[in-house]
Amino acid sequence: MSKKISILLPVGFFLLFSLSVTIAATLVAEDKKTAKPKLVTLKDGRKLEGIVTETPKGIQVETKLAPMTFLNDEVQSIEELVTPKDIYITRRSKLNTKDAKALYKLARWVWKTYPDNMNLLQSANDDLEAALKLGKDYTRAQLLLQQVKAKIKILEKETVKGQKATGKDKTVLEKDLVTDRDILWIRLMELRETDKVPIKYKNDVLMRYVRDMQGREIDDWDKLWKKRRFLGWTRMKQVMEILANKPENTSLLKDIHVTSDPKFMTDFRTRIWPVIRSTCTAMAGHEVLKPKGGLRFFVSGSKSVRVDYTNFLILSGFKKDGKRLIDRQYVDNSLVLQYGLNPKISKDRHPGNIPPIFTDKNSFRYRRVYNWIKSLKGPLGPNYHIHAGYSPAGMKLDTSGLPDIPSDDAETKE
């Protein structure tokens, strides 16, 4: 008996030791993940930015180039790194967002202090638009808004030139982009009756639908007058009925061509994508050849309809741990919104260390993205009928239009 005890005690001690090491390593990893960069000033005058960790005799600074170690005697000071975005958020949190003059003053501060900061200029643009909603005759806000918009366009052109110079387009492969046929499907399945877009019919599609529906007790097709009335409708109204009655009839729907961008895409291109790209993609590393965290967006040095629709499809179909970037049923749960919020109020914190896009849920940018998601077809996304085997950069997208399947371990409540 005593022999067994003498053997088991060391094993138990070893297991406890291993467990404590594992827990300690996990805590260190979590600390690194949540740590914020700091400004380190050395006694020789050098200044470094990076994640700071303590060592037995000093500190280690993880700079963008490489980790660097310094003795305590070499360090003058370590300070919290305050970014222009941090200063802006602090200033905005203290003002009355229903006060047009206060919003104008904040935008003017951005214009005078950070005239080349694209991210802050876009925030100033939003603040000025909000100010003008509160007071439409606010001349100073109107003039400043014109200046801000002009400067944003200049900076965007400079960015495009830089992309062309670095050959960034080489990372966009033909097979990763949606096809022209896919684009026609996406336009059709997201179409709303209020859209002002041209529609073309192919292969006698209208009469094929009429012949298929006549005599059915659906939408009055059992009435003699229905055919005449239906053929007299606008094309948009006709298409709305066809989509409602034949949402999965691909042989019929493929011959209805929406030949220009509906509002969901024009808004995405001009109002939504700039917000996402200026923060999330560039700072979280989602514009790289290998998807980071399983997610990748595409950027072209010139205008590309296929790139725009590909990025929209990724937003619509990408899921992370069962949660969607765009949740049409519970819009506030959309990861694209939660990831952009301050981590202190977000339900789903972004796994990377990026500054928040939205100050809070009432911010102008948050409401803009929220309202755009709400305007999309829902509560489930439509089946876009994307060509078989499509997997941009190896990403798995769910564009089937079917409800999400609960996990095997999900409990069923009766």
PDB file of C-alpha atoms in Angstrom, residues 83-286:
ATOM      1  CA  THR A  83      -4.954  57.624 -31.425  1.00  0.00           C
ATOM      2  CA  PRO A  84      -6.781  60.413 -33.298  1.00  0.00           C
ATOM      3  CA  LYS A  85      -9.806  58.089 -33.373  1.00  0.00           C
ATOM      4  CA  ASP A  86      -9.680  57.782 -29.564  1.00  0.00           C
ATOM      5  CA  ILE A  87      -9.637  61.576 -29.212  1.00  0.00           C
ATOM      6  CA  TYR A  88     -12.560  61.905 -31.641  1.00  0.00           C
ATOM      7  CA  ILE A  89     -14.621  59.283 -29.779  1.00  0.00           C
ATOM      8  CA  THR A  90     -13.974  61.011 -26.454  1.00  0.00           C
ATOM      9  CA  ARG A  91     -14.978  64.400 -27.836  1.00  0.00           C
ATOM     10  CA  ARG A  92     -18.118  63.020 -29.461  1.00  0.00           C
ATOM     11  CA  SER A  93     -19.195  61.169 -26.335  1.00  0.00           C
ATOM     12  CA  LYS A  94     -19.335  64.495 -24.473  1.00  0.00           C
ATOM     13  CA  LEU A  95     -21.516  66.404 -26.919  1.00  0.00           C
ATOM     14  CA  ASN A  96     -25.266  66.502 -27.481  1.00  0.00           C
ATOM     15  CA  THR A  97     -25.871  64.643 -30.755  1.00  0.00           C
ATOM     16  CA  LYS A  98     -29.165  66.529 -31.157  1.00  0.00           C
ATOM     17  CA  ASP A  99     -27.262  69.839 -31.255  1.00  0.00           C
ATOM     18  CA  ALA A 100     -26.434  70.761 -34.872  1.00  0.00           C
ATOM     19  CA  LYS A 101     -23.896  73.391 -33.796  1.00  0.00           C
ATOM     20  CA  ALA A 102     -22.018  70.895 -31.591  1.00  0.00           C
ATOM     21  CA  LEU A 103     -21.815  68.381 -34.448  1.00  0.00           C
ATOM     22  CA  TYR A 104     -20.553  71.106 -36.779  1.00  0.00           C
ATOM     23  CA  LYS A 105     -17.852  72.159 -34.296  1.00  0.00           C
ATOM     24  CA  LEU A 106     -16.660  68.557 -33.964  1.00  0.00           C
ATOM     25  CA  ALA A 107     -16.494  68.151 -37.753  1.00  0.00           C
ATOM     26  CA  ARG A 108     -14.599  71.459 -38.039  1.00  0.00           C
ATOM     27  CA  TRP A 109     -12.108  70.241 -35.420  1.00  0.00           C
ATOM     28  CA  VAL A 110     -11.479  67.134 -37.530  1.00  0.00           C
ATOM     29  CA  TRP A 111     -11.110  69.253 -40.672  1.00  0.00           C
ATOM     30  CA  LYS A 112      -8.547  71.575 -39.082  1.00  0.00           C
ATOM     31  CA  THR A 113      -6.627  68.975 -37.040  1.00  0.00           C
ATOM     32  CA  TYR A 114      -6.618  65.830 -39.220  1.00  0.00           C
ATOM     33  CA  PRO A 115      -7.306  66.942 -42.831  1.00  0.00           C
ATOM     34  CA  ASP A 116      -5.608  63.827 -44.297  1.00  0.00           C
ATOM     35  CA  ASN A 117      -7.144  61.190 -42.039  1.00  0.00           C
ATOM     36  CA  MET A 118      -9.672  59.371 -44.277  1.00  0.00           C
ATOM     37  CA  ASN A 119     -11.352  57.564 -41.393  1.00  0.00           C
ATOM     38  CA  LEU A 120     -11.957  60.753 -39.383  1.00  0.00           C
ATOM     39  CA  LEU A 121     -13.032  62.709 -42.462  1.00  0.00           C
ATOM     40  CA  GLN A 122     -15.731  60.115 -43.093  1.00  0.00           C
ATOM     41  CA  SER A 123     -16.851  60.530 -39.479  1.00  0.00           C
ATOM     42  CA  ALA A 124     -16.911  64.308 -39.993  1.00  0.00           C
ATOM     43  CA  ASN A 125     -18.957  63.763 -43.167  1.00  0.00           C
ATOM     44  CA  ASP A 126     -21.503  61.747 -41.143  1.00  0.00           C
ATOM     45  CA  ASP A 127     -21.622  64.374 -38.380  1.00  0.00           C
ATOM     46  CA  LEU A 128     -22.246  67.179 -40.872  1.00  0.00           C
ATOM     47  CA  GLU A 129     -25.021  65.219 -42.598  1.00  0.00           C
ATOM     48  CA  ALA A 130     -26.588  64.643 -39.168  1.00  0.00           C
ATOM     49  CA  ALA A 131     -26.264  68.375 -38.378  1.00  0.00           C
ATOM     50  CA  LEU A 132     -28.016  69.293 -41.632  1.00  0.00           C
ATOM     51  CA  LYS A 133     -30.869  66.943 -40.807  1.00  0.00           C
ATOM     52  CA  LEU A 134     -31.350  68.876 -37.583  1.00  0.00           C
ATOM     53  CA  GLY A 135     -31.059  72.241 -39.340  1.00  0.00           C
ATOM     54  CA  LYS A 136     -31.378  72.211 -43.131  1.00  0.00           C
ATOM     55  CA  ASP A 137     -30.491  75.918 -43.455  1.00  0.00           C
ATOM     56  CA  TYR A 138     -27.174  75.548 -41.620  1.00  0.00           C
ATOM     57  CA  THR A 139     -25.006  77.270 -44.259  1.00  0.00           C
ATOM     58  CA  ARG A 140     -21.653  76.727 -42.517  1.00  0.00           C
ATOM     59  CA  ALA A 141     -22.306  72.997 -42.222  1.00  0.00           C
ATOM     60  CA  GLN A 142     -23.269  72.851 -45.916  1.00  0.00           C
ATOM     61  CA  LEU A 143     -20.050  74.577 -46.997  1.00  0.00           C
ATOM     62  CA  LEU A 144     -17.835  72.439 -44.759  1.00  0.00           C
ATOM     63  CA  LEU A 145     -19.566  69.269 -45.962  1.00  0.00           C
ATOM     64  CA  GLN A 146     -18.697  70.196 -49.567  1.00  0.00           C
ATOM     65  CA  GLN A 147     -15.042  70.656 -48.573  1.00  0.00           C
ATOM     66  CA  VAL A 148     -14.934  67.359 -46.663  1.00  0.00           C
ATOM     67  CA  LYS A 149     -16.521  65.411 -49.529  1.00  0.00           C
ATOM     68  CA  ALA A 150     -14.054  66.934 -52.014  1.00  0.00           C
ATOM     69  CA  LYS A 151     -11.086  66.003 -49.801  1.00  0.00           C
ATOM     70  CA  ILE A 152     -12.378  62.426 -49.376  1.00  0.00           C
ATOM     71  CA  LYS A 153     -12.536  62.062 -53.173  1.00  0.00           C
ATOM     72  CA  ILE A 154      -8.937  63.283 -53.486  1.00  0.00           C
ATOM     73  CA  LEU A 155      -7.731  60.811 -50.851  1.00  0.00           C
ATOM     74  CA  GLU A 156      -9.674  57.970 -52.516  1.00  0.00           C
ATOM     75  CA  LYS A 157      -7.992  58.726 -55.859  1.00  0.00           C
ATOM     76  CA  GLU A 158      -4.576  58.729 -54.168  1.00  0.00           C
ATOM     77  CA  THR A 159      -5.399  55.354 -52.579  1.00  0.00           C
ATOM     78  CA  VAL A 160      -6.383  53.896 -55.954  1.00  0.00           C
ATOM     79  CA  LYS A 161      -3.129  55.154 -57.498  1.00  0.00           C
ATOM     80  CA  GLY A 162      -1.188  53.503 -54.682  1.00  0.00           C
ATOM     81  CA  GLN A 163      -2.992  50.224 -55.259  1.00  0.00           C
ATOM     82  CA  LYS A 164      -2.165  50.297 -58.973  1.00  0.00           C
ATOM     83  CA  ALA A 165       1.471  51.062 -58.215  1.00  0.00           C
ATOM     84  CA  THR A 166       1.818  48.110 -55.841  1.00  0.00           C
ATOM     85  CA  GLY A 167       0.041  45.715 -58.185  1.00  0.00           C
ATOM     86  CA  LYS A 168      -2.567  44.825 -55.584  1.00  0.00           C
ATOM     87  CA  ASP A 169      -4.967  43.581 -58.290  1.00  0.00           C
ATOM     88  CA  LYS A 170      -2.705  40.558 -58.806  1.00  0.00           C
ATOM     89  CA  THR A 171      -4.181  39.008 -55.661  1.00  0.00           C
ATOM     90  CA  VAL A 172      -7.687  39.029 -57.204  1.00  0.00           C
ATOM     91  CA  LEU A 173      -8.046  35.779 -59.130  1.00  0.00           C
ATOM     92  CA  GLU A 174     -10.679  35.274 -61.814  1.00  0.00           C
ATOM     93  CA  LYS A 175     -12.053  32.164 -60.114  1.00  0.00           C
ATOM     94  CA  ASP A 176     -12.640  34.096 -56.862  1.00  0.00           C
ATOM     95  CA  LEU A 177     -15.079  36.552 -58.445  1.00  0.00           C
ATOM     96  CA  VAL A 178     -18.746  36.041 -59.202  1.00  0.00           C
ATOM     97  CA  THR A 179     -19.635  35.682 -62.887  1.00  0.00           C
ATOM     98  CA  ASP A 180     -21.825  38.026 -64.943  1.00  0.00           C
ATOM     99  CA  ARG A 181     -24.532  35.354 -64.745  1.00  0.00           C
ATOM    100  CA  ASP A 182     -24.231  35.346 -60.924  1.00  0.00           C
ATOM    101  CA  ILE A 183     -24.650  39.130 -60.908  1.00  0.00           C
ATOM    102  CA  LEU A 184     -27.919  38.846 -62.845  1.00  0.00           C
ATOM    103  CA  TRP A 185     -29.159  36.354 -60.252  1.00  0.00           C
ATOM    104  CA  ILE A 186     -28.183  38.549 -57.283  1.00  0.00           C
ATOM    105  CA  ARG A 187     -29.852  41.615 -58.810  1.00  0.00           C
ATOM    106  CA  LEU A 188     -33.048  39.691 -59.500  1.00  0.00           C
ATOM    107  CA  MET A 189     -33.311  37.996 -56.109  1.00  0.00           C
ATOM    108  CA  GLU A 190     -32.683  41.267 -54.192  1.00  0.00           C
ATOM    109  CA  LEU A 191     -35.055  43.280 -56.417  1.00  0.00           C
ATOM    110  CA  ARG A 192     -37.697  45.452 -54.744  1.00  0.00           C
ATOM    111  CA  GLU A 193     -40.786  46.971 -56.323  1.00  0.00           C
ATOM    112  CA  THR A 194     -39.507  50.482 -55.582  1.00  0.00           C
ATOM    113  CA  ASP A 195     -36.326  49.948 -57.648  1.00  0.00           C
ATOM    114  CA  LYS A 196     -36.006  51.993 -60.834  1.00  0.00           C
ATOM    115  CA  VAL A 197     -34.074  49.613 -63.075  1.00  0.00           C
ATOM    116  CA  PRO A 198     -34.456  48.319 -66.661  1.00  0.00           C
ATOM    117  CA  ILE A 199     -35.662  44.719 -67.027  1.00  0.00           C
ATOM    118  CA  LYS A 200     -35.291  42.558 -70.134  1.00  0.00           C
ATOM    119  CA  TYR A 201     -37.282  39.426 -70.930  1.00  0.00           C
ATOM    120  CA  LYS A 202     -35.694  36.529 -72.803  1.00  0.00           C
ATOM    121  CA  ASN A 203     -37.096  33.464 -74.572  1.00  0.00           C
ATOM    122  CA  ASP A 204     -40.764  34.430 -74.296  1.00  0.00           C
ATOM    123  CA  VAL A 205     -40.543  34.147 -70.497  1.00  0.00           C
ATOM    124  CA  LEU A 206     -43.698  36.169 -69.841  1.00  0.00           C
ATOM    125  CA  MET A 207     -45.989  33.964 -71.887  1.00  0.00           C
ATOM    126  CA  ARG A 208     -44.361  30.818 -70.490  1.00  0.00           C
ATOM    127  CA  TYR A 209     -45.320  32.051 -67.028  1.00  0.00           C
ATOM    128  CA  VAL A 210     -48.861  32.924 -68.178  1.00  0.00           C
ATOM    129  CA  ARG A 211     -49.411  29.471 -69.708  1.00  0.00           C
ATOM    130  CA  ASP A 212     -48.126  27.811 -66.553  1.00  0.00           C
ATOM    131  CA  MET A 213     -50.413  29.838 -64.256  1.00  0.00           C
ATOM    132  CA  GLN A 214     -53.690  29.941 -66.206  1.00  0.00           C
ATOM    133  CA  GLY A 215     -56.495  28.049 -64.472  1.00  0.00           C
ATOM    134  CA  ARG A 216     -54.746  27.958 -61.083  1.00  0.00           C
ATOM    135  CA  GLU A 217     -56.491  29.288 -58.006  1.00  0.00           C
ATOM    136  CA  ILE A 218     -53.555  31.572 -57.232  1.00  0.00           C
ATOM    137  CA  ASP A 219     -53.623  35.371 -57.627  1.00  0.00           C
ATOM    138  CA  ASP A 220     -56.886  35.123 -59.633  1.00  0.00           C
ATOM    139  CA  TRP A 221     -55.351  33.022 -62.429  1.00  0.00           C
ATOM    140  CA  ASP A 222     -58.585  31.018 -62.499  1.00  0.00           C
ATOM    141  CA  LYS A 223     -60.352  34.189 -63.737  1.00  0.00           C
ATOM    142  CA  LEU A 224     -60.638  34.969 -67.471  1.00  0.00           C
ATOM    143  CA  TRP A 225     -59.605  38.619 -67.041  1.00  0.00           C
ATOM    144  CA  LYS A 226     -56.334  37.882 -65.208  1.00  0.00           C
ATOM    145  CA  LYS A 227     -54.160  37.372 -68.316  1.00  0.00           C
ATOM    146  CA  ARG A 228     -55.170  40.703 -69.879  1.00  0.00           C
ATOM    147  CA  ARG A 229     -54.647  42.582 -66.635  1.00  0.00           C
ATOM    148  CA  PHE A 230     -51.287  40.923 -65.917  1.00  0.00           C
ATOM    149  CA  LEU A 231     -49.928  41.714 -69.397  1.00  0.00           C
ATOM    150  CA  GLY A 232     -50.908  45.368 -68.901  1.00  0.00           C
ATOM    151  CA  TRP A 233     -48.848  45.739 -65.722  1.00  0.00           C
ATOM    152  CA  THR A 234     -45.393  47.327 -65.574  1.00  0.00           C
ATOM    153  CA  ARG A 235     -42.480  44.904 -65.893  1.00  0.00           C
ATOM    154  CA  MET A 236     -41.537  45.512 -62.277  1.00  0.00           C
ATOM    155  CA  LYS A 237     -45.001  44.504 -61.053  1.00  0.00           C
ATOM    156  CA  GLN A 238     -44.977  41.435 -63.320  1.00  0.00           C
ATOM    157  CA  VAL A 239     -41.573  40.348 -62.003  1.00  0.00           C
ATOM    158  CA  MET A 240     -42.691  40.810 -58.387  1.00  0.00           C
ATOM    159  CA  GLU A 241     -45.533  38.355 -58.946  1.00  0.00           C
ATOM    160  CA  ILE A 242     -43.323  35.867 -60.786  1.00  0.00           C
ATOM    161  CA  LEU A 243     -40.780  35.962 -57.928  1.00  0.00           C
ATOM    162  CA  ALA A 244     -43.529  35.468 -55.355  1.00  0.00           C
ATOM    163  CA  ASN A 245     -45.063  32.476 -57.155  1.00  0.00           C
ATOM    164  CA  LYS A 246     -41.979  30.871 -58.736  1.00  0.00           C
ATOM    165  CA  PRO A 247     -38.986  31.665 -56.445  1.00  0.00           C
ATOM    166  CA  GLU A 248     -37.193  28.376 -57.235  1.00  0.00           C
ATOM    167  CA  ASN A 249     -38.112  27.983 -60.923  1.00  0.00           C
ATOM    168  CA  THR A 250     -34.639  28.670 -62.296  1.00  0.00           C
ATOM    169  CA  SER A 251     -35.546  27.765 -65.912  1.00  0.00           C
ATOM    170  CA  LEU A 252     -38.062  30.620 -65.825  1.00  0.00           C
ATOM    171  CA  LEU A 253     -36.209  33.155 -63.682  1.00  0.00           C
ATOM    172  CA  LYS A 254     -32.933  32.913 -65.618  1.00  0.00           C
ATOM    173  CA  ASP A 255     -34.659  34.621 -68.550  1.00  0.00           C
ATOM    174  CA  ILE A 256     -35.476  37.749 -66.520  1.00  0.00           C
ATOM    175  CA  HIS A 257     -32.473  40.083 -66.700  1.00  0.00           C
ATOM    176  CA  VAL A 258     -32.088  43.133 -64.441  1.00  0.00           C
ATOM    177  CA  THR A 259     -29.534  45.095 -66.461  1.00  0.00           C
ATOM    178  CA  SER A 260     -28.397  47.735 -63.956  1.00  0.00           C
ATOM    179  CA  ASP A 261     -27.778  47.982 -60.219  1.00  0.00           C
ATOM    180  CA  PRO A 262     -30.808  48.066 -57.879  1.00  0.00           C
ATOM    181  CA  LYS A 263     -30.701  50.403 -54.890  1.00  0.00           C
ATOM    182  CA  PHE A 264     -29.274  47.785 -52.499  1.00  0.00           C
ATOM    183  CA  MET A 265     -26.081  47.715 -54.601  1.00  0.00           C
ATOM    184  CA  THR A 266     -25.742  51.447 -55.252  1.00  0.00           C
ATOM    185  CA  ASP A 267     -26.095  52.016 -51.499  1.00  0.00           C
ATOM    186  CA  PHE A 268     -23.614  49.233 -50.749  1.00  0.00           C
ATOM    187  CA  ARG A 269     -21.047  50.641 -53.170  1.00  0.00           C
ATOM    188  CA  THR A 270     -21.287  54.300 -52.123  1.00  0.00           C
ATOM    189  CA  ARG A 271     -22.405  54.231 -48.475  1.00  0.00           C
ATOM    190  CA  ILE A 272     -21.700  50.846 -46.864  1.00  0.00           C
ATOM    191  CA  TRP A 273     -18.515  49.465 -48.407  1.00  0.00           C
ATOM    192  CA  PRO A 274     -16.439  52.635 -47.729  1.00  0.00           C
ATOM    193  CA  VAL A 275     -17.262  52.336 -44.001  1.00  0.00           C
ATOM    194  CA  ILE A 276     -16.366  48.635 -43.877  1.00  0.00           C
ATOM    195  CA  ARG A 277     -13.241  48.944 -45.970  1.00  0.00           C
ATOM    196  CA  SER A 278     -11.762  52.025 -44.278  1.00  0.00           C
ATOM    197  CA  THR A 279     -11.688  50.240 -40.936  1.00  0.00           C
ATOM    198  CA  CYS A 280     -12.459  46.527 -40.799  1.00  0.00           C
ATOM    199  CA  THR A 281     -10.684  45.217 -43.909  1.00  0.00           C
ATOM    200  CA  ALA A 282      -7.518  47.297 -43.832  1.00  0.00           C
ATOM    201  CA  MET A 283      -6.909  47.208 -40.079  1.00  0.00           C
ATOM    202  CA  ALA A 284      -8.010  43.620 -39.412  1.00  0.00           C
ATOM    203  CA  GLY A 285      -6.095  42.201 -42.369  1.00  0.00           C
ATOM    204  CA  HIS A 286      -9.001  40.962 -44.488  1.00  0.00           C
TER     205      HIS A 286
END
